[in-house]
Short mmCIF file of C-alpha atoms in Angstrom, two decimals:
data_model
loop_
_atom_site.label_atom_id
_atom_site.label_comp_id
_atom_site.label_asym_id
_atom_site.label_seq_id
_atom_site.Cartn_x
_atom_site.Cartn_y
_atom_site.Cartn_z
CA TYR L 1 74.47 151.23 144.26
CA GLN L 2 75.36 151.92 140.70
CA LEU L 3 78.54 150.64 139.14
CA GLU L 4 79.77 151.97 135.84
CA LEU L 5 82.72 150.47 133.99
CA LEU L 6 84.35 152.01 130.96
CA SER L 7 86.71 150.17 128.63
CA THR L 8 89.44 152.67 127.79
CA GLU L 9 91.54 150.80 125.24
CA LYS L 10 89.80 147.87 123.60
CA ASP L 11 86.94 145.41 123.98
CA THR L 12 87.24 143.53 127.23
CA HIS L 13 85.47 141.25 129.69
CA PHE L 14 84.93 141.74 133.39
CA LYS L 15 83.32 139.94 136.29
CA VAL L 16 81.61 141.59 139.22
CA TYR L 17 80.87 140.01 142.59
CA ALA L 18 78.62 141.88 145.00
CA THR L 19 78.09 140.92 148.64
CA THR L 20 76.69 142.37 151.85
CA THR L 21 78.70 139.97 154.03
CA PRO L 22 82.34 140.47 152.99
CA GLU L 23 83.69 139.21 156.36
CA SER L 24 82.25 135.73 155.99
CA ASP L 25 82.29 135.51 152.21
CA GLN L 26 85.17 133.83 150.46
CA PRO L 27 84.21 134.10 146.82
CA TYR L 28 87.76 133.63 145.61
CA PRO L 29 89.28 130.19 146.33
CA GLU L 30 92.49 130.22 148.36
CA LEU L 31 95.85 129.13 147.05
CA PRO L 32 98.11 126.68 148.91
CA TYR L 33 101.30 127.91 150.61
CA ASP L 34 103.22 126.87 147.48
CA PRO L 35 101.12 128.04 144.52
CA ARG L 36 103.50 126.86 141.77
CA VAL L 37 102.51 124.55 138.92
CA ASP L 38 105.15 121.85 138.41
CA VAL L 39 105.99 119.99 135.23
CA THR L 40 106.39 116.40 136.41
CA SER L 41 107.08 114.76 133.05
CA LEU L 42 107.87 115.94 129.56
CA GLY L 43 107.47 114.06 126.28
CA ARG L 44 107.43 114.92 122.59
CA THR L 45 103.65 115.48 122.51
CA THR L 46 102.69 115.36 126.21
CA VAL L 47 103.37 117.34 129.36
CA THR L 48 102.19 116.27 132.83
CA LEU L 49 101.42 119.03 135.34
CA ALA L 50 100.87 118.80 139.10
CA TRP L 51 100.03 121.39 141.77
CA LYS L 52 99.18 121.49 145.46
CA PRO L 53 95.44 121.35 146.26
CA SER L 54 93.59 124.52 147.29
CA PRO L 55 92.71 124.81 151.04
CA THR L 56 89.24 125.94 149.92
CA ALA L 57 88.47 122.34 149.04
CA SER L 58 90.46 120.48 151.70
CA VAL L 59 89.85 122.76 154.73
CA LEU L 60 86.71 124.76 153.96
CA LYS L 61 85.05 121.89 152.07
CA GLN L 62 83.74 124.24 149.41
CA PRO L 63 83.00 122.95 145.90
CA ILE L 64 85.88 123.81 143.58
CA GLN L 65 87.35 122.67 140.34
CA TYR L 66 90.60 123.22 138.48
CA CYS L 67 90.92 124.52 134.94
CA VAL L 68 94.12 124.04 132.95
CA VAL L 69 95.01 126.49 130.19
CA VAL L 70 97.63 125.82 127.52
CA SER L 71 98.89 128.64 125.34
CA ARG L 72 101.63 129.08 122.76
CA GLU L 73 101.96 132.81 123.51
CA HIS L 74 102.21 133.62 127.24
CA ASN L 75 100.90 132.87 130.72
CA PHE L 76 97.59 134.35 131.88
CA LYS L 77 96.96 136.16 135.17
CA SER L 78 93.25 135.34 135.36
CA LEU L 79 90.68 132.93 133.98
CA CYS L 80 88.70 135.99 132.94
CA ALA L 81 91.54 136.96 130.59
CA VAL L 82 91.54 133.45 129.13
CA GLU L 83 87.80 133.53 128.49
CA ALA L 84 88.08 136.96 126.89
CA LYS L 85 90.76 135.59 124.55
CA LEU L 86 88.77 132.44 123.75
CA SER L 87 85.50 134.17 123.02
CA ALA L 88 86.94 137.08 121.08
CA ASP L 89 84.67 136.45 118.14
CA ASP L 90 86.56 136.65 114.83
CA ALA L 91 83.84 138.65 113.12
CA PHE L 92 83.60 141.04 116.07
CA MET L 93 87.31 141.78 116.03
CA MET L 94 87.79 142.21 112.28
CA ALA L 95 87.56 145.66 110.81
CA PRO L 96 85.09 145.99 107.92
CA LYS L 97 86.56 145.96 104.43
CA PRO L 98 86.57 149.42 102.83
CA GLY L 99 83.66 150.05 100.50
CA LEU L 100 81.30 147.57 102.14
CA ASP L 101 77.91 148.95 103.05
CA PHE L 102 77.03 148.59 106.70
CA SER L 103 73.90 146.54 107.11
CA PRO L 104 72.21 145.85 110.47
CA PHE L 105 73.77 142.37 110.13
CA ASP L 106 77.27 143.91 110.16
CA PHE L 107 76.43 146.00 113.21
CA ALA L 108 75.26 142.91 115.04
CA HIS L 109 78.63 141.36 114.27
CA PHE L 110 80.44 144.39 115.62
CA GLY L 111 78.74 144.06 118.97
CA PHE L 112 76.13 146.74 118.42
CA ALA L 113 72.68 145.59 119.43
CA SER L 114 70.01 146.08 116.80
CA GLU L 115 67.07 148.01 118.29
CA ASN L 116 64.58 145.16 118.27
CA SER L 117 66.85 142.38 119.45
CA ALA L 118 67.75 141.91 123.08
CA LYS L 119 69.44 138.62 122.15
CA GLU L 120 72.30 140.44 120.41
CA ARG L 121 73.05 142.26 123.66
CA SER L 122 74.05 139.12 125.48
CA PHE L 123 77.66 139.70 124.41
CA LEU L 124 78.63 141.41 127.68
CA THR L 125 76.88 138.99 129.96
CA LYS L 126 78.01 135.87 128.13
CA PRO L 127 77.77 133.06 130.70
CA SER L 128 81.07 131.34 131.22
CA PRO L 129 81.13 127.65 130.29
CA LYS L 130 79.42 125.54 132.94
CA LEU L 131 81.95 124.29 135.41
CA GLY L 132 81.76 120.73 136.54
CA ARG L 133 82.12 119.00 133.21
CA HIS L 134 85.09 118.81 130.86
CA ALA L 135 84.60 122.08 129.06
CA HIS L 136 86.84 121.73 126.01
CA SER L 137 87.05 125.14 124.38
CA ARG L 138 87.56 125.31 120.68
CA PRO L 139 91.24 126.03 120.09
CA LYS L 140 91.73 129.61 119.03
CA ALA L 141 94.95 131.60 118.77
CA ASP L 142 96.82 128.48 119.95
CA ILE L 143 95.08 128.43 123.33
CA GLN L 144 93.11 125.63 124.97
CA LYS L 145 91.21 125.42 128.23
CA VAL L 146 90.02 122.26 129.91
CA CYS L 147 88.32 121.99 133.31
CA ILE L 148 89.11 118.72 135.05
CA GLY L 149 87.14 118.63 138.31
CA ASN L 150 89.11 118.44 141.57
CA LYS L 151 92.10 116.37 140.38
CA ASN L 152 95.42 118.16 140.91
CA ILE L 153 97.43 116.32 138.27
CA PHE L 154 96.81 116.48 134.52
CA THR L 155 98.51 115.32 131.33
CA VAL L 156 98.21 117.64 128.34
CA SER L 157 98.42 115.66 125.09
CA ASP L 158 98.45 116.28 121.31
CA LEU L 159 101.17 118.91 121.59
CA LYS L 160 103.74 119.58 118.88
CA PRO L 161 107.30 118.34 119.42
CA ASP L 162 110.08 120.86 120.13
CA THR L 163 107.60 123.68 120.86
CA GLN L 164 107.35 126.06 123.81
CA TYR L 165 104.03 126.04 125.69
CA TYR L 166 102.78 128.09 128.65
CA PHE L 167 100.66 126.33 131.29
CA ASP L 168 98.29 127.94 133.78
CA VAL L 169 96.09 126.38 136.44
CA PHE L 170 93.08 128.18 137.91
CA VAL L 171 91.04 127.07 140.89
CA ALA L 172 87.38 128.08 140.53
CA ASN L 173 84.67 128.14 143.17
CA SER L 174 81.78 126.25 141.59
CA ASP L 175 79.18 128.27 143.56
CA SER L 176 80.43 131.81 143.07
CA ASN L 177 82.15 131.13 139.72
CA MET L 178 85.15 133.15 140.96
CA SER L 179 88.63 131.85 140.29
CA THR L 180 92.19 132.31 141.48
CA ALA L 181 95.33 131.77 139.41
CA TYR L 182 98.19 129.51 140.47
CA LEU L 183 101.68 130.60 139.49
CA GLY L 184 101.91 129.42 135.87
CA THR L 185 104.84 127.70 134.23
CA PHE L 186 106.21 126.98 130.77
CA ALA L 187 108.04 124.10 129.12
CA ARG L 188 109.39 123.05 125.75
CA THR L 189 108.29 119.65 124.45
CA LYS L 190 111.02 117.21 123.44
CA GLU L 191 112.29 117.06 119.88
CA GLU L 192 111.07 114.47 117.38
CA ALA L 193 113.28 111.43 117.60
CA LYS L 194 115.67 111.63 114.69
CA GLN L 195 114.49 109.23 112.01
CA LYS L 196 116.85 106.33 111.57
CA THR L 197 117.43 105.75 107.87
CA VAL L 198 117.71 102.17 106.67
CA GLU L 199 120.32 101.55 103.96
CA LEU L 200 119.08 99.42 101.05
CA LYS L 201 121.60 97.06 99.44
CA ASP L 202 121.45 96.65 95.66
CA GLY L 203 119.39 93.56 94.80
CA LYS L 204 118.68 92.55 98.40
CA VAL L 205 115.12 92.32 99.79
CA THR L 206 114.61 94.35 102.99
CA ASP L 207 111.71 93.79 105.41
CA VAL L 208 110.14 96.98 106.74
CA PHE L 209 107.55 97.43 109.49
CA VAL L 210 105.66 100.75 109.58
CA LYS L 211 103.53 101.66 112.59
CA ARG L 212 99.93 102.82 112.11
CA LYS L 213 100.11 106.37 110.72
CA GLY L 214 103.91 106.12 111.13
CA ALA L 215 106.70 106.67 108.60
CA LYS L 216 110.00 104.99 107.74
CA PHE L 217 112.93 106.35 105.74
CA LEU L 218 115.18 104.23 103.53
CA ARG L 219 118.24 105.28 101.57
CA PHE L 220 119.64 103.78 98.40
CA ALA L 221 123.07 104.78 97.09
CA PRO L 222 123.72 102.72 93.95
CA VAL L 223 126.99 102.59 92.00
CA PRO L 224 127.77 106.10 90.71
CA SER L 225 127.53 105.07 87.03
CA HIS L 226 124.04 103.46 87.21
CA GLN L 227 121.63 103.89 84.25
CA LYS L 228 118.33 102.88 85.87
CA VAL L 229 116.92 102.08 89.29
CA THR L 230 114.04 99.66 89.79
CA PHE L 231 112.10 99.52 93.05
CA PHE L 232 109.98 96.46 93.83
CA VAL L 233 107.57 97.13 96.68
CA HIS L 234 105.41 94.40 98.22
CA SER L 235 102.86 95.75 100.67
CA CYS L 236 101.83 92.71 102.69
CA LEU L 237 98.71 94.07 104.40
CA ASP L 238 96.99 97.40 103.78
CA ALA L 239 98.04 100.02 101.27
CA VAL L 240 101.13 102.07 102.05
CA GLN L 241 102.27 105.38 100.56
CA ILE L 242 105.71 105.49 98.95
CA GLN L 243 107.65 108.63 98.03
CA VAL L 244 111.01 108.53 96.28
CA ARG L 245 113.32 111.54 96.12
CA ARG L 246 116.52 111.70 94.11
CA ASP L 247 118.96 114.23 95.56
CA GLY L 248 116.03 115.97 97.27
CA LYS L 249 113.79 116.13 94.17
CA LEU L 250 110.47 114.24 94.40
CA LEU L 251 110.25 111.66 91.58
CA LEU L 252 107.43 109.46 92.77
CA SER L 253 104.51 109.53 95.19
CA GLN L 254 102.05 106.61 95.09
CA ASN L 255 99.89 104.33 97.19
CA VAL L 256 100.92 100.70 96.90
CA GLU L 257 98.80 97.60 97.48
CA GLY L 258 100.20 94.15 96.75
CA ILE L 259 103.29 94.13 94.53
CA ARG L 260 104.32 97.14 92.46
CA GLN L 261 107.38 97.83 90.37
CA PHE L 262 108.73 101.34 89.69
CA GLN L 263 111.49 102.04 87.21
CA LEU L 264 113.33 105.37 87.38
CA ARG L 265 116.01 106.81 85.13
CA GLY L 266 119.35 106.96 86.86
CA LYS L 267 121.59 109.96 87.31
CA PRO L 268 125.35 109.68 87.94
CA LYS L 269 126.26 109.70 91.65
CA ALA L 270 122.61 110.17 92.65
CA LYS L 271 121.31 109.16 96.09
CA TYR L 272 117.68 108.07 96.62
CA LEU L 273 115.59 108.68 99.73
CA ILE L 274 112.46 106.53 100.11
CA ARG L 275 109.73 107.51 102.57
CA LEU L 276 107.11 104.91 103.47
CA LYS L 277 104.00 106.14 105.24
CA GLY L 278 101.60 103.76 107.01
CA ASN L 279 97.85 104.21 106.79
CA LYS L 280 95.19 104.96 109.40
CA LYS L 281 93.75 101.43 109.57
CA GLY L 282 96.70 99.60 111.04
CA ALA L 283 100.40 98.78 110.91
CA SER L 284 101.94 97.98 107.53
CA MET L 285 104.48 95.35 106.61
CA LEU L 286 106.47 95.57 103.41
CA LYS L 287 109.23 93.96 101.50
CA ILE L 288 111.24 96.35 99.36
CA LEU L 289 113.98 95.71 96.83
CA ALA L 290 116.03 98.35 95.02
CA THR L 291 118.23 97.28 92.16
CA THR L 292 120.18 98.64 89.19
CA ARG L 293 119.97 95.16 87.51
CA PRO L 294 116.23 94.35 87.32
CA SER L 295 116.85 91.15 85.31
CA LYS L 296 118.24 89.61 88.50
CA GLN L 297 115.20 90.40 90.59
CA SER L 298 114.22 88.00 93.35
CA PHE L 299 110.50 88.83 93.29
CA PRO L 300 108.41 86.46 91.15
CA SER L 301 106.64 88.12 88.24
CA LEU L 302 102.91 88.05 88.89
CA PRO L 303 99.70 88.22 86.87
CA GLU L 304 97.48 91.30 87.36
CA ASP L 305 94.68 89.08 88.63
CA ARG L 306 95.76 87.10 91.69
CA ARG L 307 92.42 85.53 92.56
CA ILE L 308 91.70 81.82 92.88
CA LYS L 309 88.62 80.78 90.89
CA ALA L 310 86.48 77.89 92.13
CA PHE L 311 84.26 75.93 89.70
CA ASP L 312 80.89 75.54 91.39
CA LYS L 313 79.65 72.81 89.04
CA LEU L 314 82.70 70.65 89.71
CA ARG L 315 82.19 70.58 93.49
CA THR L 316 81.58 67.16 95.03
CA CYS L 317 81.23 65.93 98.61
CA SER L 318 84.95 65.21 98.81
CA SER L 319 86.64 67.50 96.26
CA VAL L 320 86.73 71.01 94.78
CA THR L 321 88.29 72.21 91.53
CA VAL L 322 90.04 75.58 91.31
CA ALA L 323 92.11 77.54 88.77
CA TRP L 324 94.55 80.44 88.90
CA LEU L 325 96.66 82.46 86.47
CA GLY L 326 100.41 82.20 85.98
CA THR L 327 102.97 84.16 83.95
CA GLN L 328 105.33 83.84 80.98
CA GLU L 329 108.18 83.01 83.36
CA ARG L 330 108.45 79.55 84.86
CA ASN L 331 107.58 79.77 88.55
CA LYS L 332 106.85 77.31 91.33
CA PHE L 333 103.26 77.34 92.65
CA CYS L 334 102.19 75.61 95.86
CA ILE L 335 98.60 75.20 97.03
CA TYR L 336 97.54 74.77 100.68
CA LYS L 337 94.17 74.00 102.30
CA LYS L 338 92.81 74.55 105.81
CA GLU L 339 89.39 73.68 107.22
CA VAL L 340 87.54 76.75 108.59
CA ASP L 341 84.19 77.40 110.31
CA ASP L 342 81.12 78.08 108.20
CA ASN L 343 80.94 81.60 109.61
CA TYR L 344 84.48 82.40 108.44
CA ASN L 345 84.05 86.05 107.52
CA GLU L 346 85.77 88.91 105.73
CA ASP L 347 87.47 90.18 108.90
CA GLN L 348 89.15 86.85 109.57
CA LYS L 349 90.05 86.61 105.91
CA LYS L 350 91.67 90.05 106.12
CA ARG L 351 93.74 88.98 109.12
CA GLU L 352 95.12 86.04 107.13
CA GLN L 353 95.75 88.27 104.17
CA ASN L 354 99.40 89.00 105.00
CA GLN L 355 100.70 88.25 101.52
CA CYS L 356 104.32 88.20 102.66
CA LEU L 357 103.93 85.13 104.85
CA GLY L 358 105.40 82.30 102.83
CA PRO L 359 104.56 78.59 102.75
CA ASP L 360 107.18 78.07 105.47
CA THR L 361 104.61 79.44 107.97
CA ARG L 362 102.12 76.67 107.11
CA LYS L 363 101.73 73.21 108.62
CA LYS L 364 103.01 70.37 106.43
CA SER L 365 99.61 68.66 106.74
CA GLU L 366 97.93 71.64 104.98
CA LYS L 367 100.03 71.30 101.81
CA VAL L 368 98.18 69.89 98.80
CA LEU L 369 100.93 69.98 96.12
CA CYS L 370 103.55 72.12 94.35
CA LYS L 371 104.01 72.42 90.59
CA TYR L 372 105.84 74.49 87.99
CA PHE L 373 104.04 76.02 85.01
CA HIS L 374 104.17 78.95 82.59
CA SER L 375 103.11 79.84 79.06
CA GLN L 376 104.47 82.29 76.50
CA ASN L 377 100.85 82.96 75.58
CA LEU L 378 99.38 84.70 78.66
CA GLN L 379 95.87 83.56 77.65
CA LYS L 380 97.02 79.99 78.23
CA ALA L 381 98.97 80.64 81.45
CA VAL L 382 96.19 79.07 83.52
CA THR L 383 96.32 75.97 85.65
CA THR L 384 93.52 73.96 87.24
CA GLU L 385 93.75 71.64 90.20
CA THR L 386 91.28 69.26 91.87
CA ILE L 387 91.73 69.03 95.63
CA LYS L 388 90.53 65.65 96.91
CA GLY L 389 90.04 63.94 100.25
CA LEU L 390 87.78 66.64 101.74
CA GLN L 391 84.86 66.14 104.15
CA PRO L 392 81.22 66.66 102.98
CA GLY L 393 79.54 70.00 103.79
CA LYS L 394 82.75 71.63 105.13
CA SER L 395 84.39 75.00 104.33
CA TYR L 396 88.06 75.16 103.35
CA LEU L 397 90.43 78.12 103.04
CA LEU L 398 92.65 77.72 99.95
CA ASP L 399 95.94 79.56 99.41
CA VAL L 400 98.28 79.60 96.44
CA TYR L 401 101.91 80.68 96.89
CA VAL L 402 104.22 81.55 94.00
CA THR L 403 107.98 81.47 94.61
CA GLY L 404 110.51 83.43 92.51
CA HIS L 405 114.13 82.55 91.66
CA GLY L 406 115.39 84.45 94.68
CA GLY L 407 113.22 82.34 96.98
CA HIS L 408 110.79 85.19 97.73
CA SER L 409 107.18 83.98 97.75
CA VAL L 410 103.91 85.84 97.29
CA LYS L 411 100.46 84.65 98.30
CA TYR L 412 97.46 84.91 96.01
CA GLN L 413 94.14 86.15 97.41
CA SER L 414 92.73 83.50 99.76
CA LYS L 415 89.59 81.66 98.68
CA VAL L 416 86.97 79.91 100.83
CA VAL L 417 85.26 76.93 99.16
CA LYS L 418 82.61 74.54 100.48
CA THR L 419 82.08 70.90 99.60
CA ARG L 420 78.60 69.58 98.84
CA LYS L 421 76.65 68.09 101.76
CA VAL L 422 74.79 65.52 99.72
CA CYS L 423 76.00 63.74 96.61
#
């Protein structure tokens, strides 16, 4: 027998199944009495599909598996058509640019076999992906195929909100590699939830929580005649991205760690939209203050360097001496201590690094003292403190909190110190 197939319109794929026992063969899996694919749940980025199992598996006990195809364009009538679409090689389909010389390399790309290479010829007999494992095809032309074994329910994820998708299910016989199409379906994913916008009040600190990789929108509508707007942003944990738009025009886009202050020129009757974007590492917590009267700010002014310095030579078995920087404004500083394990590491330190947690979250027994200090000369705005009554050879976590006029406190970087074992 000789079979000749001619493609009349464009490049295509085909499958051939030959048998000498057509009566007993069942190369194509059977469909159930109701071959529809149902959408059982619909979300913004997920769709769950279910279908009735094929009698080929349940009655004839033949090895089968289901493949789910998701497309943005249309439903498919056969798995063969899907594979043709997926493996339509970009280079093969593109016409050559005028004026380019044809080299044997180009011909290979256009599906012509070079004389000495049988490998190039494998285009027509390209083996389909092995069934039986999750064969994730690379997404091309907004189409994805995934084979899921013999489960007859599947949730498609990572879809775009408010977008129409077409879903097809194919049942494939793992022995013969032949497949039959269920009756496909389509569905539109749900819209993005409308972002709630938080209104900022002039001069009032607002707490904001941003989910990992999430975003929050805030709005500030100051008095129409304002001259300037100052934003104080305190990112308590990891960095957060802030964007400020005035009447739709982008004025500012920055990453913020710790406390930052941004001053913008005002514009009569202007409205400000602030977008806060969380980072990939984890959720972000912030405190944000917008004001047209920065002199009345409730955030304490802070030195650039917010580390606590420990003097190694002044360590004893029962005390440690530390220093930290202050500012030109008079602020209240409180220092707290807590005994920690010797293996207290960076990760634990990071977890305690929420700078927005004030002294009110600490036990009274951990408080060492509070004091006020400042200096007009920044070089002299330094204070030292000796913490006594410690145990020999133990590690202590030290924290300094500075509290502003508005009662808002900020934590300096934590410091672990260790007393001497032997004196």
